[in-house]
PDB file of C-alpha atoms in Angstrom:
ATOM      1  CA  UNK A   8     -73.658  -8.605  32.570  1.00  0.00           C
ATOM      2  CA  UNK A   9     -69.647  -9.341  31.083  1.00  0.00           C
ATOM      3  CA  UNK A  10     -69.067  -5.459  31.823  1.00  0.00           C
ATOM      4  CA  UNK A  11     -70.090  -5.532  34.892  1.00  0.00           C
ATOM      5  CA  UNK A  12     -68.172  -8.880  36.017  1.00  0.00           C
ATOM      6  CA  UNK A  13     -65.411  -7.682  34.179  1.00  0.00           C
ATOM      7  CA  UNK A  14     -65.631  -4.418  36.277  1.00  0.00           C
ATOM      8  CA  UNK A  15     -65.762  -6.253  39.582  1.00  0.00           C
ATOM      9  CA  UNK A  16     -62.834  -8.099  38.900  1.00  0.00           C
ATOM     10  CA  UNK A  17     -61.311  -5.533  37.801  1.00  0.00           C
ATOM     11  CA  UNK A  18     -61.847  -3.425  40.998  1.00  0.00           C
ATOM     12  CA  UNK A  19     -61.013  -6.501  42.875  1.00  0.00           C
ATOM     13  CA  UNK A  20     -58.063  -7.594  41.156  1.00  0.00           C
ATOM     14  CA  UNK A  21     -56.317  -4.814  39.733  1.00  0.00           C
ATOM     15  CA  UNK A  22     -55.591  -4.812  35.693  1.00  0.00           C
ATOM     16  CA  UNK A  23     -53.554  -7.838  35.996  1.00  0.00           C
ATOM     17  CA  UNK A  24     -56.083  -9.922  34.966  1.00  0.00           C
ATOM     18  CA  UNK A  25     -57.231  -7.946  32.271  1.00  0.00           C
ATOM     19  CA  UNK A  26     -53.699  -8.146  30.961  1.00  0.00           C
ATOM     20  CA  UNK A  27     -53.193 -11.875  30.942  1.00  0.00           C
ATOM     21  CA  UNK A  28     -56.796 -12.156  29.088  1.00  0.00           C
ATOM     22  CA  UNK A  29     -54.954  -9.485  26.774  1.00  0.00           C
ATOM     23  CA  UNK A  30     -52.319 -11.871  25.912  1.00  0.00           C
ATOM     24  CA  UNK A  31     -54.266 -14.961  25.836  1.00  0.00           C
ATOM     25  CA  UNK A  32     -56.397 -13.389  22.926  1.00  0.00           C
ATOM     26  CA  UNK A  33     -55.702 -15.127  19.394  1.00  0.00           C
ATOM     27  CA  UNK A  34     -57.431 -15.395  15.865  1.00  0.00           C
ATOM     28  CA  UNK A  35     -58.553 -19.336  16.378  1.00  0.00           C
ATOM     29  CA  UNK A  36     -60.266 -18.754  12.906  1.00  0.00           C
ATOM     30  CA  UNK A  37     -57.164 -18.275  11.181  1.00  0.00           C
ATOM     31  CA  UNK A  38     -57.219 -21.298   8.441  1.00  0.00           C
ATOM     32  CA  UNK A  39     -60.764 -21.431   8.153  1.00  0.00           C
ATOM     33  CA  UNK A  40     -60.294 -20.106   4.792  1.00  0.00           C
ATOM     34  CA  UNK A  41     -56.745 -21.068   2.855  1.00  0.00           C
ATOM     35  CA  UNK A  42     -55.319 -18.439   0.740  1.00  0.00           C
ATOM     36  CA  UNK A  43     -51.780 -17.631  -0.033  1.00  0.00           C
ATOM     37  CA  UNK A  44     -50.737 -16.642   3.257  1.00  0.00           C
ATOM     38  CA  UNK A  45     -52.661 -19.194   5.415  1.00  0.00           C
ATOM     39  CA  UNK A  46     -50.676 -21.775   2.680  1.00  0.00           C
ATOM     40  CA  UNK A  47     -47.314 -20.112   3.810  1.00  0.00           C
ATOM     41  CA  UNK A  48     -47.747 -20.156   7.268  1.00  0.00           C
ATOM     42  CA  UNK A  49     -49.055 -23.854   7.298  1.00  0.00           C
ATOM     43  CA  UNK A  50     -45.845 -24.684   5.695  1.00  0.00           C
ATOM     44  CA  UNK A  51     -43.890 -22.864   8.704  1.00  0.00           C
ATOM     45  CA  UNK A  52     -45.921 -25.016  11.263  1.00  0.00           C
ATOM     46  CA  UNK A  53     -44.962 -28.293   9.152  1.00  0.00           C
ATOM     47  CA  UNK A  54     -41.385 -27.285   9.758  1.00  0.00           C
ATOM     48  CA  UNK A  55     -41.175 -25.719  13.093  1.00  0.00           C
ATOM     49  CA  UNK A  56     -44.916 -26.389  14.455  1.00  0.00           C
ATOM     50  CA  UNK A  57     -46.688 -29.276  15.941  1.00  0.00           C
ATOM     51  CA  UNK A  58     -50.215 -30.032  17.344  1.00  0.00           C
ATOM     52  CA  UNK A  59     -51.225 -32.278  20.742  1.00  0.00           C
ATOM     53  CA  UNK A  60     -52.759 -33.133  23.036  1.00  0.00           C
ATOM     54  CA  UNK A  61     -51.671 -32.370  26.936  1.00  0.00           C
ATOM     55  CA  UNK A  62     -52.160 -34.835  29.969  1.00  0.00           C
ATOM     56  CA  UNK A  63     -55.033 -32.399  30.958  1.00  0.00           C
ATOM     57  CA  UNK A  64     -56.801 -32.273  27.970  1.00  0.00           C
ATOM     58  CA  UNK A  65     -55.807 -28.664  26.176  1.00  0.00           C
ATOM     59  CA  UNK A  66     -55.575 -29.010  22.576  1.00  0.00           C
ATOM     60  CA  UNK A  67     -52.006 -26.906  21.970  1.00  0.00           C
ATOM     61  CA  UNK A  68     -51.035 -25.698  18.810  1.00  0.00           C
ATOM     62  CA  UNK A  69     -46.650 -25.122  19.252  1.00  0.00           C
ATOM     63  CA  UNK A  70     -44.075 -23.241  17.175  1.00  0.00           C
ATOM     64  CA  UNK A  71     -40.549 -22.843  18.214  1.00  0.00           C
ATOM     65  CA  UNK A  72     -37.716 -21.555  16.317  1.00  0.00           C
ATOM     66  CA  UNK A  73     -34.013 -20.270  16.576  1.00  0.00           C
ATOM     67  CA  UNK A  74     -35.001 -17.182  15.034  1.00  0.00           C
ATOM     68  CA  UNK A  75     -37.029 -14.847  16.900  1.00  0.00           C
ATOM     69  CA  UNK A  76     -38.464 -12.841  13.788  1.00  0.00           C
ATOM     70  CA  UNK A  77     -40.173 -16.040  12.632  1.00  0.00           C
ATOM     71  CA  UNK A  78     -41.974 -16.607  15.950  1.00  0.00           C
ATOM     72  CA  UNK A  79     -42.833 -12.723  16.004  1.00  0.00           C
ATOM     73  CA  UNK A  80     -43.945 -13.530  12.585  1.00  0.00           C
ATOM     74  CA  UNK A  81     -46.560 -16.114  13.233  1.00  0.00           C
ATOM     75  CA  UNK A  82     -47.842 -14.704  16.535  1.00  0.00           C
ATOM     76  CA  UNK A  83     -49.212 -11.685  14.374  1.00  0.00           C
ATOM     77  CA  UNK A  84     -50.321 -14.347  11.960  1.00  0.00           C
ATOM     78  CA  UNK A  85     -52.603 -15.455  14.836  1.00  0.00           C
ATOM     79  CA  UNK A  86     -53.174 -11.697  15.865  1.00  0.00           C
ATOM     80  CA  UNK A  87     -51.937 -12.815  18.910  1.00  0.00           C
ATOM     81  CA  UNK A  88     -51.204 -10.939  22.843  1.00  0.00           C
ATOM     82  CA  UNK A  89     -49.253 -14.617  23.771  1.00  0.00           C
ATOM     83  CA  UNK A  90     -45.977 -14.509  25.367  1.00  0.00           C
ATOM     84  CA  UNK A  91     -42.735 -15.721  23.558  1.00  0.00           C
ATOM     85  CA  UNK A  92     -41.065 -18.049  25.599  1.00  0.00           C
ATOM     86  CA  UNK A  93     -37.187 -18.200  25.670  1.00  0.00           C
ATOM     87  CA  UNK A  94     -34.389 -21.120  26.534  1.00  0.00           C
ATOM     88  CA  UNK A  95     -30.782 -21.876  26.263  1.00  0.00           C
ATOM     89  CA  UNK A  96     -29.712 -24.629  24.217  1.00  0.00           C
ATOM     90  CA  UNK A  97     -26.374 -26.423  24.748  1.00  0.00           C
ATOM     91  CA  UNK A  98     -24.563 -24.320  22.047  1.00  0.00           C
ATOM     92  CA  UNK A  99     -24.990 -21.325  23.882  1.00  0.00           C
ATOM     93  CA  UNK A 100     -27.627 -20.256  21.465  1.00  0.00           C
ATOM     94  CA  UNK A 101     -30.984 -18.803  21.804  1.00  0.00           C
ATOM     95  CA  UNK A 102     -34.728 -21.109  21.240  1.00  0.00           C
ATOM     96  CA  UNK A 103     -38.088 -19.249  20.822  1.00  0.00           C
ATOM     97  CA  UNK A 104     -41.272 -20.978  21.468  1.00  0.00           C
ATOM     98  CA  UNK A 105     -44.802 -19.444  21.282  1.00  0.00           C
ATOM     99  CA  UNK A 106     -48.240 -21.744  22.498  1.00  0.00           C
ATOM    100  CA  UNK A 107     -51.507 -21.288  21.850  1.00  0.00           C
ATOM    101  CA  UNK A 108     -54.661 -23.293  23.244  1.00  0.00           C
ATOM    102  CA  UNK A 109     -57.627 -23.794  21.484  1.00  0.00           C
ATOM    103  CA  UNK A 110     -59.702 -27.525  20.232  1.00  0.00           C
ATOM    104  CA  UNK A 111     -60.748 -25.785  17.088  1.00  0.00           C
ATOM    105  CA  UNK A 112     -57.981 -24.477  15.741  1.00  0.00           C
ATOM    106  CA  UNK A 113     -55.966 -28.093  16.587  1.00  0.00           C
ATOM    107  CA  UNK A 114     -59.568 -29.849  14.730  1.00  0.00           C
ATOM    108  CA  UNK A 115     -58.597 -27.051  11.861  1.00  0.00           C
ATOM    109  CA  UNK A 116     -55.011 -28.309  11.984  1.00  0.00           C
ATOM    110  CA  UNK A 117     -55.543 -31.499  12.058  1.00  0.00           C
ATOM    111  CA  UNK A 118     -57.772 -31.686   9.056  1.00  0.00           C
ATOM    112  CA  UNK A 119     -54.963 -28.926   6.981  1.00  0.00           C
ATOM    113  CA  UNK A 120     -52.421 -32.481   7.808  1.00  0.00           C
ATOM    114  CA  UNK A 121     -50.890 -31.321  10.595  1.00  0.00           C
ATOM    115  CA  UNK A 122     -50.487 -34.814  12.873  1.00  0.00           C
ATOM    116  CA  UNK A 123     -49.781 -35.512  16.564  1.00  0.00           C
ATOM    117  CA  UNK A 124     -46.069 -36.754  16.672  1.00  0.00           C
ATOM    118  CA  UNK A 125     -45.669 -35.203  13.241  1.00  0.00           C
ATOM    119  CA  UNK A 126     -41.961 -35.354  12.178  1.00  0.00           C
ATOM    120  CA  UNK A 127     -41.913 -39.183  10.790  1.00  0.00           C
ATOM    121  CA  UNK A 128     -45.099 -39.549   9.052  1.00  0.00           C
ATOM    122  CA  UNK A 129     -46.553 -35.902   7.827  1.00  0.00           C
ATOM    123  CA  UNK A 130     -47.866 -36.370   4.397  1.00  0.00           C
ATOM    124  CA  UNK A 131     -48.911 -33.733   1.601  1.00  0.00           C
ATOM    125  CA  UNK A 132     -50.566 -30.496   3.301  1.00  0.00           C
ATOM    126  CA  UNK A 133     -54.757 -30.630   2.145  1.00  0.00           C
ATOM    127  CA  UNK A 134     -54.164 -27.651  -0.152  1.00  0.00           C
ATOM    128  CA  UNK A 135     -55.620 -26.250  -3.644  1.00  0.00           C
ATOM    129  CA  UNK A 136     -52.901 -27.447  -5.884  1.00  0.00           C
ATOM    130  CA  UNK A 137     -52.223 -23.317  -6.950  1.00  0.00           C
ATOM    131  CA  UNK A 138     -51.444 -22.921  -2.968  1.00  0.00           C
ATOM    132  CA  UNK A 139     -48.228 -25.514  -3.599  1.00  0.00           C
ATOM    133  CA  UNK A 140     -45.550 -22.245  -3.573  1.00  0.00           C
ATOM    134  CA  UNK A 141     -46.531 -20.373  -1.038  1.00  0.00           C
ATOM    135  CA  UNK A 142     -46.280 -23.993   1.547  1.00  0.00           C
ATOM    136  CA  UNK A 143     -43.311 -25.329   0.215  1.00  0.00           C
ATOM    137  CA  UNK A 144     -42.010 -21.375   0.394  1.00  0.00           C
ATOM    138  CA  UNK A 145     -42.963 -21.183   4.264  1.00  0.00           C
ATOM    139  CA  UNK A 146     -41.508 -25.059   3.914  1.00  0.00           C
ATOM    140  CA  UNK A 147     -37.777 -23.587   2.995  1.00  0.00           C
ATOM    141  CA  UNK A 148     -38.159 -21.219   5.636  1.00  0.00           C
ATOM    142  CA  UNK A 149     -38.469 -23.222   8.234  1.00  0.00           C
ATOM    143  CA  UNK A 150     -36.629 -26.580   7.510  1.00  0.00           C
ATOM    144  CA  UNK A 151     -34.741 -25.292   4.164  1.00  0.00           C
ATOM    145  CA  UNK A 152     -31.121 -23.630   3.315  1.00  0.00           C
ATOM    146  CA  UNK A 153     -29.904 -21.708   0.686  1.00  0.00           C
ATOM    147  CA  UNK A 154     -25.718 -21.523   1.196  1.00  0.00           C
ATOM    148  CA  UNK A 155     -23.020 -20.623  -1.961  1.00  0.00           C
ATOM    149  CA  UNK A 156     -19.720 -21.912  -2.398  1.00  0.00           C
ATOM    150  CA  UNK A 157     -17.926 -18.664  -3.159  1.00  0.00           C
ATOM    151  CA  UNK A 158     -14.639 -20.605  -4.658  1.00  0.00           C
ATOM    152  CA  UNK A 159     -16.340 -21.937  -7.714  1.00  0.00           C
ATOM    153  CA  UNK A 160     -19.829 -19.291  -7.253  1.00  0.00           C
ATOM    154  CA  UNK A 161     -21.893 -22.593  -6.791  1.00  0.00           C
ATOM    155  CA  UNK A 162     -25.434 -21.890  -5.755  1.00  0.00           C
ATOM    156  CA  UNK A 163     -27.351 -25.027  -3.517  1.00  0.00           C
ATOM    157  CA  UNK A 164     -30.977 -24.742  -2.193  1.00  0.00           C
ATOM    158  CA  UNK A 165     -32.159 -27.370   0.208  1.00  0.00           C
ATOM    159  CA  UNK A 166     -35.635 -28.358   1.418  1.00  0.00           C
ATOM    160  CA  UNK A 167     -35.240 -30.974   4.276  1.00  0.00           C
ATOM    161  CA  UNK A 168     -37.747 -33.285   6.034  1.00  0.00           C
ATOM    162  CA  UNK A 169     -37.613 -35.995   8.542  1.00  0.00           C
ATOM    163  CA  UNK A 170     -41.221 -37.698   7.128  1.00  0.00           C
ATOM    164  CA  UNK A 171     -40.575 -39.857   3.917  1.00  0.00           C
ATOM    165  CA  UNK A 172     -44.214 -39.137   2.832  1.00  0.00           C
ATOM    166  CA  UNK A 173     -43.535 -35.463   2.938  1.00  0.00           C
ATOM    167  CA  UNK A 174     -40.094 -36.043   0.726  1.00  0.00           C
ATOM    168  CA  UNK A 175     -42.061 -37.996  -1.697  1.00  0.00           C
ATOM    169  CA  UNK A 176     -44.161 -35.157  -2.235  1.00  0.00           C
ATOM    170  CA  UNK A 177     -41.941 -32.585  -2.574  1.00  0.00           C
ATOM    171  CA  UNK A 178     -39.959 -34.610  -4.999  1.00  0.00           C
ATOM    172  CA  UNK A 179     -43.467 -34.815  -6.932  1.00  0.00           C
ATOM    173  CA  UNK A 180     -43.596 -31.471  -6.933  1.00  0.00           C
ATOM    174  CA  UNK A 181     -40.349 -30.990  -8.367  1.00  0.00           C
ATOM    175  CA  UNK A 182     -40.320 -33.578 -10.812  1.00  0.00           C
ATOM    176  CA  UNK A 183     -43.293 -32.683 -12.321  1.00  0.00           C
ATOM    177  CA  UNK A 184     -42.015 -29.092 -12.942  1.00  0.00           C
ATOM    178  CA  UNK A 185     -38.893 -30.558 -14.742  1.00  0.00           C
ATOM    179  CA  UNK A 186     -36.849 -29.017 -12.142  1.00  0.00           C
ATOM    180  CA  UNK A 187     -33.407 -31.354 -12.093  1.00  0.00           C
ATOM    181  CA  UNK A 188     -32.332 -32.067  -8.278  1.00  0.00           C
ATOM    182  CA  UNK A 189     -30.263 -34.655  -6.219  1.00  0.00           C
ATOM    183  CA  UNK A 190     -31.252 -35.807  -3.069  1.00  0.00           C
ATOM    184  CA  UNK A 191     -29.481 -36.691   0.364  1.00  0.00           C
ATOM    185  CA  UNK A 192     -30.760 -38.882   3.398  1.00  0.00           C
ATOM    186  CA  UNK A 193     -28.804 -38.067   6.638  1.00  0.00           C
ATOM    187  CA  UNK A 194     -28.979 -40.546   9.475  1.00  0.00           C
ATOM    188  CA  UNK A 195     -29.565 -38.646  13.159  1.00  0.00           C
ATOM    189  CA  UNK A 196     -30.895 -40.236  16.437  1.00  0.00           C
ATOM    190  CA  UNK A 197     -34.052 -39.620  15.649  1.00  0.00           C
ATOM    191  CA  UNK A 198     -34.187 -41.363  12.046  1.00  0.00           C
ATOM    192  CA  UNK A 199     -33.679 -40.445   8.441  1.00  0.00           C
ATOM    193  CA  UNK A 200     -33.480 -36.866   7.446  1.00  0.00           C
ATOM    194  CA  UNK A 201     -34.494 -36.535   3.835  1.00  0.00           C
ATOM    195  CA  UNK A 202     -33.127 -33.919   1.975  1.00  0.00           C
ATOM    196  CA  UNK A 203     -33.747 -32.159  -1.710  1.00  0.00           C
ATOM    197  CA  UNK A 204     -31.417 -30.552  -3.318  1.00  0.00           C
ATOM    198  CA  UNK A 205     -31.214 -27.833  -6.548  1.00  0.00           C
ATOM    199  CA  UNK A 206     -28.270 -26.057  -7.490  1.00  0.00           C
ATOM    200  CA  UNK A 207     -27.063 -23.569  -9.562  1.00  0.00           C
ATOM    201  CA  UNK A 208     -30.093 -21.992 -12.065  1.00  0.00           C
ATOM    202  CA  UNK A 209     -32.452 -24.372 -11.057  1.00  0.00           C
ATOM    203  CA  UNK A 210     -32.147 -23.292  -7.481  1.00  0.00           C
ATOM    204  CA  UNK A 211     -32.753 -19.666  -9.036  1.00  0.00           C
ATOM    205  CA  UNK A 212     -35.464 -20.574 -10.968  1.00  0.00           C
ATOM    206  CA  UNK A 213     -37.367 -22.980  -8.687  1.00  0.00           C
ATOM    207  CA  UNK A 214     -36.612 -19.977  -5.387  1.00  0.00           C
ATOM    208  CA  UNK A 215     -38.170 -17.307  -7.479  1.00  0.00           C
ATOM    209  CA  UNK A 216     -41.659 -18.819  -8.267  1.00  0.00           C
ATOM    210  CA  UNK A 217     -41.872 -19.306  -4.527  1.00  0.00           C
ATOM    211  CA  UNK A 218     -40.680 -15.838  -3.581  1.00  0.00           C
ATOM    212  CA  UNK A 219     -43.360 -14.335  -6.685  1.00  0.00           C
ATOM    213  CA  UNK A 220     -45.820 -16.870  -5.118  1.00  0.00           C
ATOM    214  CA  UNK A 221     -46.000 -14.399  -2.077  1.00  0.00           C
ATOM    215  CA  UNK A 222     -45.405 -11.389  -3.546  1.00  0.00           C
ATOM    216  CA  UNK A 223     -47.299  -8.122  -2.085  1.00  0.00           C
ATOM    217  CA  UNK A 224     -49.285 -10.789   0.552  1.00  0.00           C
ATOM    218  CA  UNK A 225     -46.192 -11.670   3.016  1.00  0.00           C
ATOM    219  CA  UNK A 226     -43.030 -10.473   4.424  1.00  0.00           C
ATOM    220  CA  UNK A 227     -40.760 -14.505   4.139  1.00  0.00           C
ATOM    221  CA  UNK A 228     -37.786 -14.728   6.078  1.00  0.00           C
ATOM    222  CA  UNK A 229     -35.942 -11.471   5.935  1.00  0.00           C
ATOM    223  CA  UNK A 230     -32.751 -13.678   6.546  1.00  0.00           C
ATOM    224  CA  UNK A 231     -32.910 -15.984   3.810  1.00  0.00           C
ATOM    225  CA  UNK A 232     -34.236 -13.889   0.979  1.00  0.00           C
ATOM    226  CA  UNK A 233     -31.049 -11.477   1.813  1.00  0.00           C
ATOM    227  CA  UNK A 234     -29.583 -14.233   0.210  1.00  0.00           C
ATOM    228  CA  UNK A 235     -31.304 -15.345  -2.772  1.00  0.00           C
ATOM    229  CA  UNK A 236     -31.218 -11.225  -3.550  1.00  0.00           C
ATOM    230  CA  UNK A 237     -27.688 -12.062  -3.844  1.00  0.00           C
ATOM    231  CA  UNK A 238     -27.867 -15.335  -5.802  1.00  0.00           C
ATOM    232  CA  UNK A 239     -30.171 -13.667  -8.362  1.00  0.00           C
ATOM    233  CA  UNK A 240     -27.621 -10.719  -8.821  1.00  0.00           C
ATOM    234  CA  UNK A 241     -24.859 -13.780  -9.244  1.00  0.00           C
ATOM    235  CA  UNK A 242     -23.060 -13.816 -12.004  1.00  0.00           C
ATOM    236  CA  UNK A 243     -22.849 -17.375 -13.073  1.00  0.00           C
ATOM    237  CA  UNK A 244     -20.526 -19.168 -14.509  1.00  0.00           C
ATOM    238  CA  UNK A 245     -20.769 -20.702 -17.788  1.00  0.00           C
ATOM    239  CA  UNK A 246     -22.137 -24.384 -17.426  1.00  0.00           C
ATOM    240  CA  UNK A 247     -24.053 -27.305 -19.600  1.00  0.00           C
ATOM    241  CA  UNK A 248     -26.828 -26.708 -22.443  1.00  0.00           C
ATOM    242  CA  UNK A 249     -29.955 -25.756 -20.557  1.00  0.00           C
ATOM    243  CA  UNK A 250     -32.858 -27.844 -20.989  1.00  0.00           C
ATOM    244  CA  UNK A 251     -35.755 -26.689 -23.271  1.00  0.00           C
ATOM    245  CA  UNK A 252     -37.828 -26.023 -19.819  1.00  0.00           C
ATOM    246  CA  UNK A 253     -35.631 -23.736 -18.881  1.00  0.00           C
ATOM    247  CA  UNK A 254     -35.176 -21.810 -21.832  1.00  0.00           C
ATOM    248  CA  UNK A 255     -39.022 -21.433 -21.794  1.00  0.00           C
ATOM    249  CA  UNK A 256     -39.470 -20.555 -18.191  1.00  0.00           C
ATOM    250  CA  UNK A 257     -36.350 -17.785 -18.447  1.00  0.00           C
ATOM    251  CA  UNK A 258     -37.981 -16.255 -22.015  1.00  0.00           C
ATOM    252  CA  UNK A 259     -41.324 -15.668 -20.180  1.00  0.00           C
ATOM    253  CA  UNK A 260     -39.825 -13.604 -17.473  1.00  0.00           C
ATOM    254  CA  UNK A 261     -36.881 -11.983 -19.315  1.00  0.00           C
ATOM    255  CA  UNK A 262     -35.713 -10.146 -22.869  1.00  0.00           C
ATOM    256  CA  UNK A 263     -34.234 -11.922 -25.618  1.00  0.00           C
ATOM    257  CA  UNK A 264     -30.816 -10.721 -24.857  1.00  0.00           C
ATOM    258  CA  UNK A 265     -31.110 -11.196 -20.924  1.00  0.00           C
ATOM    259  CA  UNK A 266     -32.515 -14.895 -21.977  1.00  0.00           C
ATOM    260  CA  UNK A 267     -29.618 -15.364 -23.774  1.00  0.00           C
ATOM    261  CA  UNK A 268     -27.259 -13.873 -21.405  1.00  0.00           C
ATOM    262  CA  UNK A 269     -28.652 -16.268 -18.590  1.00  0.00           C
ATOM    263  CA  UNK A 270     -28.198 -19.778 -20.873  1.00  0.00           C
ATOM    264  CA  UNK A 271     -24.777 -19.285 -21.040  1.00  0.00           C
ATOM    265  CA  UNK A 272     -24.198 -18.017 -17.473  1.00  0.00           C
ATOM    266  CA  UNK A 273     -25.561 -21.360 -16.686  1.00  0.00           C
ATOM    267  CA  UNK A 274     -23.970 -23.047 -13.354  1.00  0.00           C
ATOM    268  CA  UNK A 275     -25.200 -26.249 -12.307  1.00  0.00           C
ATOM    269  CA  UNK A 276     -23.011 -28.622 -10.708  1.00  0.00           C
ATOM    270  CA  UNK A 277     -25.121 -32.039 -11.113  1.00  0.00           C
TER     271      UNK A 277
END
């Protein structure tokens, strides 16, 4: 009976609407199971994504970003036909946004922590603790930096978030590794942006369990693991004693001699 409805509409109405259903096709099912990649692209839609509810009653699910290759990126996440919306912003530069409808993927959302009005009071994603990388990976992606100070060949990596819940986690996170950082809280018109901050071999060290995290599973951010490519091939200046963490998470991944090389080369600028 669909075939021959779908014929008749065809006949009637040319391809054009078989095209639109084309592009209106997506994987709602996505995150009904949570591995490694579901984990990083949950930490993407924390960033850049949000969740609501529309005067009408469609249940969107939203991601927008400066950088096309991300939104390209999570519209074949969704195995997605939808069609990447473009805008202007005041600086000239260019915003993509991709939308897709659907109440049980939003219900699926909702119960993976992703809130209505998100950006002040997101908490900690509902994760298996061994999925923490691969979310706070797709995390620095979207709302992170990773910038170097050429003069001095200082290293910073910076995980941002306007939800104090979130920070507190993160910070968790970190502190329970033994990972030292600083933090930052910028004031904008919206509110407090909260900011966490690792330099030098930290930053290395605390980069490349995320990037191993996703290793053979996902493509990150081409643009932003350019540069920690470069950071890792840094040499570093020579810095403070390293802390006994560090010398045991470096001998587990390197030689003797390239350990050794590494402690001294360290460049931290606490």
């Amino acid at each position: 009976v669909l075939e021959k409805i779908r014929s008749k509409v065809t006949s009637d109405y040319g391809s054009k609407f078989l095209n639109q259903e084309k592009r209106m096709l997506f994987n709602e099912h996505t995150f009904d199971t949570i591995g490694v990649k579901e984990s990083y692209y949950l930490g993407l839609l924390y960033s850049d994504g949000c969740v609501c509810k529309t005067t009408g009653g469609r249940h969107m699910i939203n991601f927008g970003s400066n950088d096309l290759s991300m939104v390209e990126s999570v519209r074949d996440f969704f195995k997605s036909h939808n069609k990447i919306g473009k805008i202007r912003l005041v600086n000239n530069k260019n915003h993509y946004r991709i939308s897709f409808s659907s109440k049980y993927l939003y219900k699926s959302m909702l119960k993976l922590g992703l809130l209505d009005k998100k950006s002040r009071i997101i908490d900690a994603p509902v994760i298996n603790k061994q999925l923490t990388e691969p979310f706070l990976l797709g995390l620095f992606d979207g709302d992170g930096c990773l910038s170097r100070n050429k003069r001095i060949n200082s290293w910073k990596a910076c995980i941002g978030t306007g939800s104090k819940k979130l920070y507190h986690w993160v910070l968790k996170y970190i502190d329970t590794k033994g990972y030292s950082r600083s933090c930052e809280v910028r004031k904008t018109k919206n509110g407090n942006f909260f900011i966490v901050v690792l330099t030098g071999i930290t930053a290395l060290v605390f980069l490349t369990f995320l990037y191993k995290s996703v290793k053979g599973i996902i493509i990150p951010l081409d643009r932003k693991m350019r540069v920690f490519q470069k950071m890792g091939g840094s040499n570093f200046r020579k810095g403070p004693n390293l802390f006994c963490w560090e010398k045991a998470i470096l001998k587990s991944n390197l030689s003797h001699e390239e350990c050794f090389i590494k402690i001294l080369a360290d460049t931290r600028n606490y």
